[in-house]
Amino acid sequence: MPPRPKPGSKAGRDSLRTELLAVGAPPATIAAEMRARFGFRPREAWRHVHGWTLQEAADRFNSAVGAAGPATDASLLGKWERWPGETGRRVTLRVLTVLAELYGASLEDLLDLEDRRALPESDLRMLRHRAADGPASAVAVPVPPVPDVPLTGVDLIRTAADESAQWTQWAEVPNCGPVSVEQYAADTRGFAADYLMAEDPLKVYGQTHRSLVRVWDLLYGHQNLEHRQKLFATAGYLAAMMA
């Protein structure tokens, strides 16, 4: 008689997944069984539903986000899975949205009580709004929008600058360099000027919030000390303007 697979091992996961698929179990049921039997966190359980290694999942994540970022690797993906444990790294709603799409899950499927206790209140509010509004309000991965009508003037320049900042972030090593750091600083100065003249302050607020999210995502990566200091300063200005 062959030995039974070790609980939580690849052989054990594959055996459980095969058995559940054979009886028509949906992915959510397989993830729940993975968690119950092997003690996996939600995001790790959903990855194993598909039988992917950390690197395989990271490669799919990077293909999904493209130039919009943020990029990941096996190590960072593992930290997102372990958060809010001591060896984890905080997972953002942008990251959760991409993972949910990859795994065929909902944002709620990828979070447990421990995660929710550690999430900032702003993220919890967004999750509550999403639950109230339904699937259509899911947090989207920020990519340059395609306007219904051609942009002109200031809007065209700002859209082009926004796209340039995202492409520059992707191309530079480490995850940002002097051009993108200065671009975000310039955007911040632009938001401050726009607010003084804006007929719709809420629009400027939304632009400021999106820029803040991108800067914080960069800060979860790595930069040289000078660029990191400038990014923190930019994040501080953006947070102050939102307040």
Backbone as numpy.savetxt, mean C-alpha at the origin, in Angstrom:
# Nx Ny Nz CAx CAy CAz Cx Cy Cz
3.60 -46.58 5.46 2.75 -45.38 5.46 3.63 -44.14 5.46
3.44 -43.20 4.49 4.31 -42.02 4.43 4.10 -41.12 5.64
5.17 -40.40 6.07 5.03 -39.52 7.23 4.07 -38.38 6.95
3.35 -37.94 7.98 2.44 -36.81 7.83 3.24 -35.52 7.69
2.78 -34.59 6.83 3.50 -33.32 6.67 3.56 -32.56 7.99
4.67 -31.90 8.20 4.83 -31.08 9.39 3.87 -29.89 9.34
3.15 -29.60 10.44 2.19 -28.49 10.43 2.86 -27.17 10.04
2.28 -26.46 9.10 2.81 -25.18 8.67 3.89 -25.26 7.62
4.41 -26.46 7.33 5.43 -26.61 6.30 4.80 -26.47 4.93
5.63 -26.33 3.90 5.09 -26.22 2.54 4.25 -27.45 2.19
4.76 -28.63 2.56 4.01 -29.84 2.28 2.66 -29.83 3.00
2.67 -29.35 4.25 1.43 -29.28 5.01 0.45 -28.29 4.42
0.96 -27.13 3.98 0.08 -26.12 3.36 -0.49 -26.63 2.05
0.38 -27.23 1.23 -0.08 -27.74 -0.06 -1.13 -28.84 0.12
-0.91 -29.70 1.11 -1.85 -30.79 1.35 -3.21 -30.24 1.76
-3.22 -29.25 2.67 -4.47 -28.66 3.12 -5.17 -27.94 1.98
-4.41 -27.16 1.20 -5.02 -26.42 0.09 -5.63 -27.37 -0.94
-4.91 -28.44 -1.27 -5.42 -29.41 -2.25 -6.70 -30.07 -1.75
-6.70 -30.43 -0.47 -7.88 -31.10 0.10 -9.09 -30.18 0.09
-8.89 -28.91 0.44 -10.00 -27.96 0.48 -10.50 -27.62 -0.93
-9.59 -27.47 -1.88 -10.00 -27.19 -3.25 -10.80 -28.36 -3.82
-10.43 -29.57 -3.43 -11.12 -30.76 -3.94 -12.58 -30.80 -3.52
-12.91 -30.19 -2.38 -14.30 -30.19 -1.92 -14.98 -28.86 -2.21
-14.34 -28.03 -3.06 -14.98 -26.79 -3.49 -14.91 -25.64 -2.52
-13.96 -25.64 -1.60 -13.85 -24.55 -0.62 -13.40 -23.27 -1.30
-14.02 -22.13 -1.00 -13.60 -20.85 -1.57 -12.31 -20.37 -0.91
-11.63 -19.39 -1.53 -10.37 -18.88 -0.97 -10.48 -18.41 0.48
-11.59 -17.75 0.85 -11.73 -17.26 2.22 -11.73 -18.40 3.22
-12.34 -19.52 2.85 -12.36 -20.68 3.74 -10.96 -21.28 3.87
-10.23 -21.34 2.76 -8.86 -21.87 2.81 -7.99 -20.98 3.69
-8.12 -19.65 3.55 -7.34 -18.73 4.38 -7.67 -18.91 5.85
-8.96 -19.07 6.17 -9.37 -19.26 7.56 -8.78 -20.56 8.13
-8.76 -21.62 7.32 -8.18 -22.88 7.78 -6.68 -22.76 7.98
-6.03 -22.03 7.09 -4.59 -21.79 7.22 -4.29 -21.09 8.55
-5.10 -20.11 8.89 -4.89 -19.36 10.12 -5.18 -20.23 11.34
-6.27 -20.99 11.27 -6.67 -21.80 12.43 -5.67 -22.92 12.70
-5.20 -23.58 11.65 -4.34 -24.75 11.83 -2.87 -24.39 12.05
-2.41 -23.33 11.35 -0.98 -23.04 11.37 -0.63 -21.74 12.09
-1.64 -20.98 12.52 -1.37 -19.75 13.26 -0.84 -18.61 12.43
-1.15 -18.59 11.11 -0.67 -17.53 10.24 -1.43 -16.23 10.50
-0.74 -15.10 10.28 -1.43 -13.80 10.24 -2.26 -13.74 8.97
-3.25 -12.82 8.89 -4.15 -12.80 7.73 -3.44 -12.68 6.39
-2.48 -11.75 6.26 -1.85 -11.53 4.95 -0.99 -12.72 4.54
-0.35 -13.37 5.51 0.43 -14.57 5.20 -0.49 -15.71 4.79
-1.62 -15.86 5.48 -2.56 -16.94 5.14 -3.07 -16.79 3.72
-3.42 -15.56 3.32 -3.95 -15.35 1.97 -2.88 -15.59 0.91
-1.64 -15.29 1.21 -0.57 -15.60 0.25 -0.47 -17.11 0.06
-0.55 -17.85 1.16 -0.45 -19.31 1.06 -1.68 -19.93 0.40
-2.80 -19.21 0.39 -3.97 -19.71 -0.35 -3.59 -19.95 -1.82
-2.70 -19.11 -2.33 -2.29 -19.22 -3.73 -1.00 -20.03 -3.90
-0.40 -20.45 -2.80 0.82 -21.24 -2.88 2.04 -20.45 -3.32
2.03 -19.13 -3.09 3.14 -18.29 -3.53 4.19 -18.14 -2.43
5.45 -18.10 -2.84 6.52 -17.73 -1.92 6.48 -16.21 -1.74
7.26 -15.73 -0.77 7.34 -14.28 -0.57 7.84 -13.59 -1.83
8.85 -14.16 -2.48 9.39 -13.52 -3.67 8.39 -13.54 -4.82
7.68 -14.63 -4.98 6.67 -14.71 -6.04 5.57 -13.66 -5.82
5.13 -13.52 -4.58 4.12 -12.52 -4.28 4.67 -11.11 -4.48
5.93 -10.87 -4.09 6.54 -9.56 -4.28 6.65 -9.21 -5.76
7.02 -10.18 -6.59 7.12 -9.93 -8.03 5.77 -9.55 -8.62
4.72 -10.23 -8.19 3.38 -9.91 -8.67 2.93 -8.53 -8.18
3.29 -8.21 -6.95 2.96 -6.88 -6.39 3.61 -5.79 -7.24
4.90 -5.94 -7.54 5.61 -4.93 -8.31 5.04 -4.80 -9.72
4.65 -5.90 -10.32 4.03 -5.85 -11.65 2.69 -5.11 -11.60
1.96 -5.28 -10.50 0.64 -4.66 -10.37 0.74 -3.15 -10.21
1.70 -2.67 -9.40 1.77 -1.23 -9.13 2.52 -0.49 -10.21
3.44 -1.16 -10.92 4.19 -0.50 -11.97 4.93 0.72 -11.47
4.87 1.79 -12.28 5.61 3.00 -11.93 5.01 3.75 -10.76
3.75 3.45 -10.41 3.10 4.18 -9.31 3.70 3.85 -7.96
4.33 2.65 -7.82 4.92 2.25 -6.57 3.88 2.04 -5.48
4.28 1.71 -4.25 5.67 1.49 -3.84 6.15 0.09 -4.22
7.46 -0.02 -4.51 8.03 -1.32 -4.83 8.29 -2.11 -3.56
8.37 -3.44 -3.69 8.64 -4.28 -2.53 9.56 -5.42 -2.93
10.01 -6.16 -1.94 10.78 -7.38 -2.17 10.33 -8.40 -1.14
10.93 -9.58 -1.17 10.50 -10.65 -0.26 10.63 -10.22 1.20
11.72 -9.53 1.53 11.94 -9.12 2.91 10.87 -8.15 3.40
10.59 -7.12 2.59 9.60 -6.13 2.99 8.20 -6.74 3.05
7.88 -7.61 2.09 6.57 -8.25 2.11 6.40 -9.08 3.38
7.46 -9.77 3.79 7.40 -10.53 5.03 7.17 -9.64 6.24
7.77 -8.45 6.22 7.56 -7.50 7.32 6.13 -6.99 7.34
5.56 -6.76 6.17 4.15 -6.35 6.11 3.26 -7.44 6.68
3.61 -8.68 6.43 2.80 -9.79 6.95 2.90 -9.89 8.47
4.10 -9.61 9.02 4.30 -9.77 10.47 3.81 -8.59 11.28
3.65 -7.42 10.66 3.18 -6.25 11.39 1.81 -6.54 12.00
1.53 -6.04 13.24 2.30 -5.09 14.04 3.29 -5.73 15.02
3.77 -6.92 14.70 4.80 -7.53 15.54 6.09 -6.72 15.52
7.00 -7.03 16.42 8.22 -6.25 16.58 9.08 -6.26 15.32
9.05 -7.35 14.55 9.87 -7.44 13.35 9.11 -7.02 12.09
7.91 -6.45 12.27 7.10 -6.06 11.13 7.28 -4.61 10.76
6.68 -4.23 9.65 6.65 -2.83 9.21 5.21 -2.48 8.87
4.78 -1.28 9.28 3.38 -0.91 9.13 2.95 -0.98 7.68
1.80 -1.59 7.46 1.25 -1.73 6.11 0.25 -0.61 5.89
0.34 0.07 4.75 -0.55 1.17 4.44 -1.78 0.67 3.70
-2.80 1.54 3.61 -4.01 1.15 2.88 -3.72 0.96 1.40
-2.77 1.69 0.85 -2.39 1.49 -0.55 -1.84 0.09 -0.75
-0.96 -0.33 0.15 -0.38 -1.67 0.05 -1.46 -2.72 0.24
-2.32 -2.52 1.22 -3.39 -3.49 1.46 -4.30 -3.63 0.24
-4.56 -2.51 -0.44 -5.43 -2.56 -1.61 -4.82 -3.41 -2.71
-3.52 -3.23 -2.94 -2.85 -4.02 -3.98 -2.84 -5.50 -3.59
-2.52 -5.79 -2.33 -2.51 -7.18 -1.87 -3.90 -7.81 -2.00
-4.93 -7.05 -1.65 -6.29 -7.58 -1.74 -6.63 -7.94 -3.18
-6.22 -7.09 -4.13 -6.49 -7.38 -5.53 -5.71 -8.60 -6.00
-4.45 -8.72 -5.56 -3.64 -9.88 -5.95 -4.23 -11.18 -5.42
-4.69 -11.14 -4.18 -5.13 -12.37 -3.51 -6.61 -12.67 -3.74
-7.34 -11.73 -4.36 -8.78 -11.93 -4.51 -9.52 -11.82 -3.19
-9.02 -10.94 -2.31 -9.58 -10.76 -0.98 -10.13 -9.34 -0.85
-10.73 -9.05 0.28 -11.12 -7.68 0.61 -10.11 -7.12 1.60
-10.14 -5.80 1.78 -9.25 -5.20 2.78 -9.51 -5.80 4.16
-10.79 -6.02 4.48 -11.15 -6.56 5.79 -10.59 -7.97 5.98
-10.50 -8.75 4.89 -9.94 -10.11 4.98 -8.48 -10.09 5.42
-7.77 -9.03 5.10 -6.33 -8.97 5.34 -5.99 -8.33 6.68
-7.00 -8.01 7.49 -6.78 -7.36 8.78 -7.47 -8.15 9.88
-6.80 -8.24 11.04 -7.44 -8.83 12.21 -7.51 -7.78 13.32
-7.94 -8.18 14.48 -8.09 -7.23 15.59 -6.76 -6.60 15.97
-5.70 -7.39 15.95 -4.38 -6.86 16.29 -3.97 -5.77 15.32
-4.23 -5.98 14.02 -3.91 -4.96 13.03 -4.71 -3.69 13.29
-6.00 -3.84 13.52 -6.87 -2.68 13.69 -6.49 -1.87 14.93
-6.04 -2.54 15.96 -5.60 -1.82 17.16 -4.37 -0.96 16.87
-3.57 -1.37 15.89 -2.32 -0.67 15.60 -2.46 0.35 14.48
-3.55 0.28 13.70 -3.74 1.22 12.60 -4.02 2.62 13.13
-3.54 3.65 12.43 -3.88 5.02 12.85 -5.36 5.28 12.65
-5.88 6.22 13.40 -7.31 6.52 13.35 -7.74 6.95 11.95
-6.87 7.65 11.23 -7.23 8.09 9.88 -7.49 6.90 8.96
-6.68 5.84 9.08 -6.89 4.64 8.27 -8.19 3.93 8.67
-8.46 3.89 9.97 -9.69 3.25 10.43 -10.92 4.00 9.91
-10.85 5.33 9.86 -11.97 6.10 9.32 -12.20 5.77 7.85
-11.12 5.66 7.10 -11.25 5.32 5.68 -11.86 3.93 5.50
-11.46 3.00 6.36 -12.03 1.66 6.28 -13.52 1.67 6.61
-13.90 2.49 7.60 -15.32 2.57 7.95 -16.13 3.19 6.81
-15.58 4.22 6.17 -16.27 4.84 5.04 -16.40 3.84 3.90
-15.36 3.07 3.67 -15.40 2.08 2.59 -16.48 1.04 2.88
-16.56 0.60 4.13 -17.57 -0.40 4.48 -18.98 0.16 4.32
-19.14 1.45 4.64 -20.45 2.06 4.53 -20.87 2.30 3.08
-19.87 2.64 2.23 -20.18 2.98 0.84 -20.20 1.77 -0.08
-19.58 0.64 0.35 -19.56 -0.53 -0.50 -18.27 -0.64 -1.28
-18.14 -1.68 -2.11 -16.89 -1.96 -2.81 -16.43 -0.83 -3.71
-17.34 0.00 -4.20 -16.91 1.03 -5.14 -16.00 2.06 -4.50
-15.98 2.17 -3.16 -15.16 3.17 -2.50 -13.82 2.63 -2.06
-13.41 1.50 -2.61 -12.12 0.91 -2.24 -11.00 1.90 -2.50
-9.99 1.88 -1.64 -8.86 2.79 -1.78 -8.07 2.41 -3.02
-7.91 3.33 -3.95 -7.26 3.00 -5.21 -5.76 3.22 -5.13
-5.00 2.41 -5.89 -3.57 2.64 -6.01 -3.39 3.92 -6.80
-2.63 4.90 -6.28 -2.55 6.18 -6.96 -1.78 6.08 -8.27
-2.45 6.26 -9.39 -1.81 6.32 -10.70 -2.29 7.60 -11.36
-1.53 8.15 -12.30 -1.95 9.39 -12.94 -3.33 9.24 -13.57
-4.29 10.14 -13.26 -5.65 10.01 -13.79 -5.71 10.34 -15.27
-6.66 9.75 -15.95 -6.93 10.08 -17.35 -8.13 10.99 -17.38
-7.96 12.28 -17.68 -9.07 13.22 -17.60 -10.10 12.99 -18.70
-11.36 13.37 -18.41 -12.42 13.26 -19.40 -12.24 14.28 -20.52
-11.66 15.42 -20.17 -11.38 16.45 -21.17 -9.92 16.85 -21.05
-9.31 17.34 -22.14 -7.89 17.72 -22.08 -7.64 18.77 -21.01
-6.56 18.59 -20.26 -6.21 19.56 -19.25 -5.48 20.74 -19.91
-5.61 21.92 -19.30 -4.94 23.10 -19.80 -4.37 23.88 -18.64
-3.46 24.76 -18.93 -2.94 25.69 -17.94 -2.31 25.02 -16.74
-2.66 25.54 -15.54 -2.05 25.08 -14.30 -2.32 23.60 -14.05
-3.55 23.14 -14.35 -3.87 21.73 -14.14 -2.99 20.83 -14.97
-2.71 21.21 -16.21 -1.86 20.40 -17.08 -0.44 20.34 -16.52
0.07 21.47 -16.07 1.44 21.51 -15.53 1.53 20.68 -14.26
0.51 20.82 -13.38 0.57 20.08 -12.13 0.43 18.58 -12.37
-0.39 18.17 -13.33 -0.53 16.75 -13.64 0.77 16.19 -14.18
1.41 16.95 -15.07 2.69 16.50 -15.62 3.75 16.40 -14.53
3.76 17.38 -13.61 4.74 17.35 -12.52 4.49 16.16 -11.60
3.20 15.86 -11.35 2.86 14.73 -10.50 3.33 13.43 -11.13
3.11 13.25 -12.44 3.57 12.05 -13.13 5.09 11.96 -13.10
5.76 13.11 -13.30 7.22 13.12 -13.30 7.78 12.71 -11.94
7.13 13.18 -10.87 7.60 12.82 -9.53 7.50 11.33 -9.30
6.40 10.70 -9.76 6.23 9.26 -9.56 7.22 8.46 -10.40
7.43 8.86 -11.65 8.39 8.15 -12.49 9.82 8.31 -11.95
10.14 9.51 -11.47 11.48 9.74 -10.93 11.71 8.89 -9.69
10.69 8.80 -8.84 10.79 7.97 -7.63 11.11 6.53 -8.00
10.44 6.02 -9.05 10.65 4.62 -9.45 12.06 4.39 -9.99
12.58 5.39 -10.73 13.83 5.18 -11.46 15.08 5.34 -10.60
14.99 6.08 -9.51 16.18 6.40 -8.74 16.50 5.32 -7.72
17.76 5.28 -7.31 18.23 4.33 -6.29 18.88 5.13 -5.19
18.52 4.89 -3.91 17.49 3.96 -3.43 16.10 4.38 -3.87
15.09 4.34 -2.97 13.73 4.51 -3.46 13.38 5.95 -3.82
14.28 6.90 -3.58 14.12 8.25 -4.10 15.48 8.93 -4.09
15.59 10.00 -4.85 16.83 10.75 -4.94 16.56 12.24 -4.92
17.56 13.06 -5.27 17.42 14.52 -5.12 16.31 15.12 -5.95
16.05 14.58 -7.16 15.03 15.17 -8.02 13.64 15.00 -7.42
13.31 13.75 -7.01 11.97 13.53 -6.45 11.81 14.21 -5.11
12.87 14.27 -4.29 12.78 14.97 -3.00 12.45 16.44 -3.23
13.13 17.07 -4.17 12.87 18.48 -4.46 11.50 18.66 -5.11
11.07 17.67 -5.91 9.76 17.77 -6.54 8.64 17.82 -5.50
8.75 16.92 -4.48 7.73 16.91 -3.43 7.76 18.21 -2.61
8.97 18.74 -2.38 9.07 20.01 -1.67 8.43 21.14 -2.49
8.67 21.13 -3.81 8.08 22.15 -4.68 6.57 22.01 -4.73
6.08 20.76 -4.80 4.63 20.54 -4.78 4.01 21.12 -3.51
4.71 20.93 -2.39 4.21 21.42 -1.11 4.09 22.94 -1.12
5.09 23.60 -1.64 5.02 25.06 -1.75 3.86 25.47 -2.67
3.66 24.69 -3.74 2.56 24.98 -4.65 1.20 24.84 -3.98
1.05 23.79 -3.15 -0.23 23.59 -2.44 -0.52 24.77 -1.51
0.54 25.26 -0.85 0.35 26.39 0.07 -0.12 27.62 -0.69
0.48 27.86 -1.86 0.06 29.02 -2.66 -1.35 28.82 -3.21
-1.66 27.60 -3.66 -2.99 27.32 -4.21 -4.08 27.55 -3.17
-3.78 27.18 -1.91 -4.81 27.29 -0.88 -5.25 28.73 -0.68
-4.30 29.66 -0.79 -4.62 31.07 -0.58 -5.56 31.61 -1.66
-5.51 31.00 -2.86 -6.30 31.49 -3.98 -7.45 30.54 -4.34
-7.56 29.41 -3.64 -8.47 28.35 -4.08 -9.93 28.73 -3.86
-10.76 28.47 -4.89 -12.19 28.60 -4.72 -12.76 27.36 -4.02
-12.04 26.24 -4.15 -12.47 24.98 -3.53 -11.33 24.43 -2.66
-11.24 24.87 -1.39 -10.14 24.40 -0.52 -10.12 22.89 -0.36
-11.27 22.22 -0.48 -11.31 20.78 -0.30 -10.49 20.08 -1.38
-10.48 20.64 -2.59 -9.68 20.07 -3.67 -8.20 20.13 -3.31
-7.76 21.27 -2.79 -6.36 21.41 -2.38 -6.04 20.46 -1.23
-7.00 20.30 -0.32 -6.82 19.36 0.79 -6.57 17.96 0.26
-7.37 17.53 -0.74 -7.19 16.20 -1.30 -5.84 16.03 -1.95
-5.37 17.04 -2.69 -4.06 16.97 -3.32 -2.96 16.90 -2.26
-3.12 17.68 -1.20 -2.14 17.68 -0.12 -2.09 16.32 0.56
-3.25 15.73 0.80 -3.29 14.42 1.45 -2.62 13.36 0.59
-2.89 13.35 -0.72 -2.27 12.35 -1.60 -0.76 12.49 -1.61
-0.27 13.73 -1.61 1.17 13.95 -1.59 1.78 13.48 -0.27
1.07 13.72 0.85 1.56 13.28 2.15 1.66 11.75 2.20
0.66 11.06 1.66 0.69 9.60 1.64 1.90 9.09 0.86
2.19 9.71 -0.26 3.33 9.29 -1.07 4.65 9.51 -0.33
4.76 10.68 0.34 6.00 10.97 1.07 6.19 9.97 2.21
5.11 9.65 2.94 5.24 8.67 4.03 5.59 7.30 3.50
5.06 6.93 2.34 5.42 5.65 1.74 6.91 5.60 1.42
7.46 6.72 0.94 8.89 6.78 0.69 9.67 6.59 1.98
9.21 7.23 3.05 9.93 7.18 4.31 9.93 5.78 4.92
9.00 4.91 4.50 9.05 3.53 4.95 10.15 2.75 4.22
10.73 3.34 3.18 11.86 2.74 2.49 13.17 3.27 3.04
14.15 3.46 2.15 15.46 3.91 2.62 15.99 4.99 1.68
16.64 6.00 2.28 17.25 7.10 1.54 18.54 7.48 2.24
19.37 8.32 1.59 20.52 8.82 2.33 20.03 9.85 3.35
20.87 10.18 4.30 20.44 10.99 5.45 19.90 12.35 5.03
20.57 13.01 4.08 20.14 14.35 3.66 18.74 14.31 3.05
18.51 13.34 2.17 17.20 13.24 1.53 16.12 12.84 2.53
16.49 12.00 3.49 15.52 11.58 4.49 15.09 12.77 5.36
16.04 13.61 5.73 15.72 14.79 6.52 14.76 15.71 5.76
15.00 15.89 4.45 14.14 16.75 3.65 12.74 16.16 3.51
12.66 14.83 3.36 11.36 14.20 3.26 10.56 14.35 4.55
11.22 14.21 5.69 10.53 14.41 6.97 10.04 15.85 7.09
10.88 16.80 6.64 10.46 18.20 6.70 9.24 18.44 5.80
9.27 17.86 4.59 8.15 18.00 3.68 6.88 17.38 4.27
7.02 16.18 4.85 5.86 15.53 5.48 5.30 16.40 6.59
6.18 17.04 7.36 5.72 17.92 8.44 4.94 19.11 7.92
5.44 19.73 6.84 4.72 20.87 6.25 3.35 20.44 5.71
3.32 19.28 5.03 2.06 18.81 4.47 1.04 18.50 5.58
1.52 17.85 6.65 0.62 17.53 7.77 0.10 18.81 8.43
0.98 19.81 8.55 0.55 21.07 9.15 -0.49 21.78 8.29
-0.31 21.74 6.97 -1.29 22.38 6.09 -2.63 21.66 6.14
-2.61 20.33 6.23 -3.87 19.59 6.35 -4.59 19.94 7.65
-3.82 20.08 8.73 -4.42 20.46 10.01 -5.06 21.84 9.93
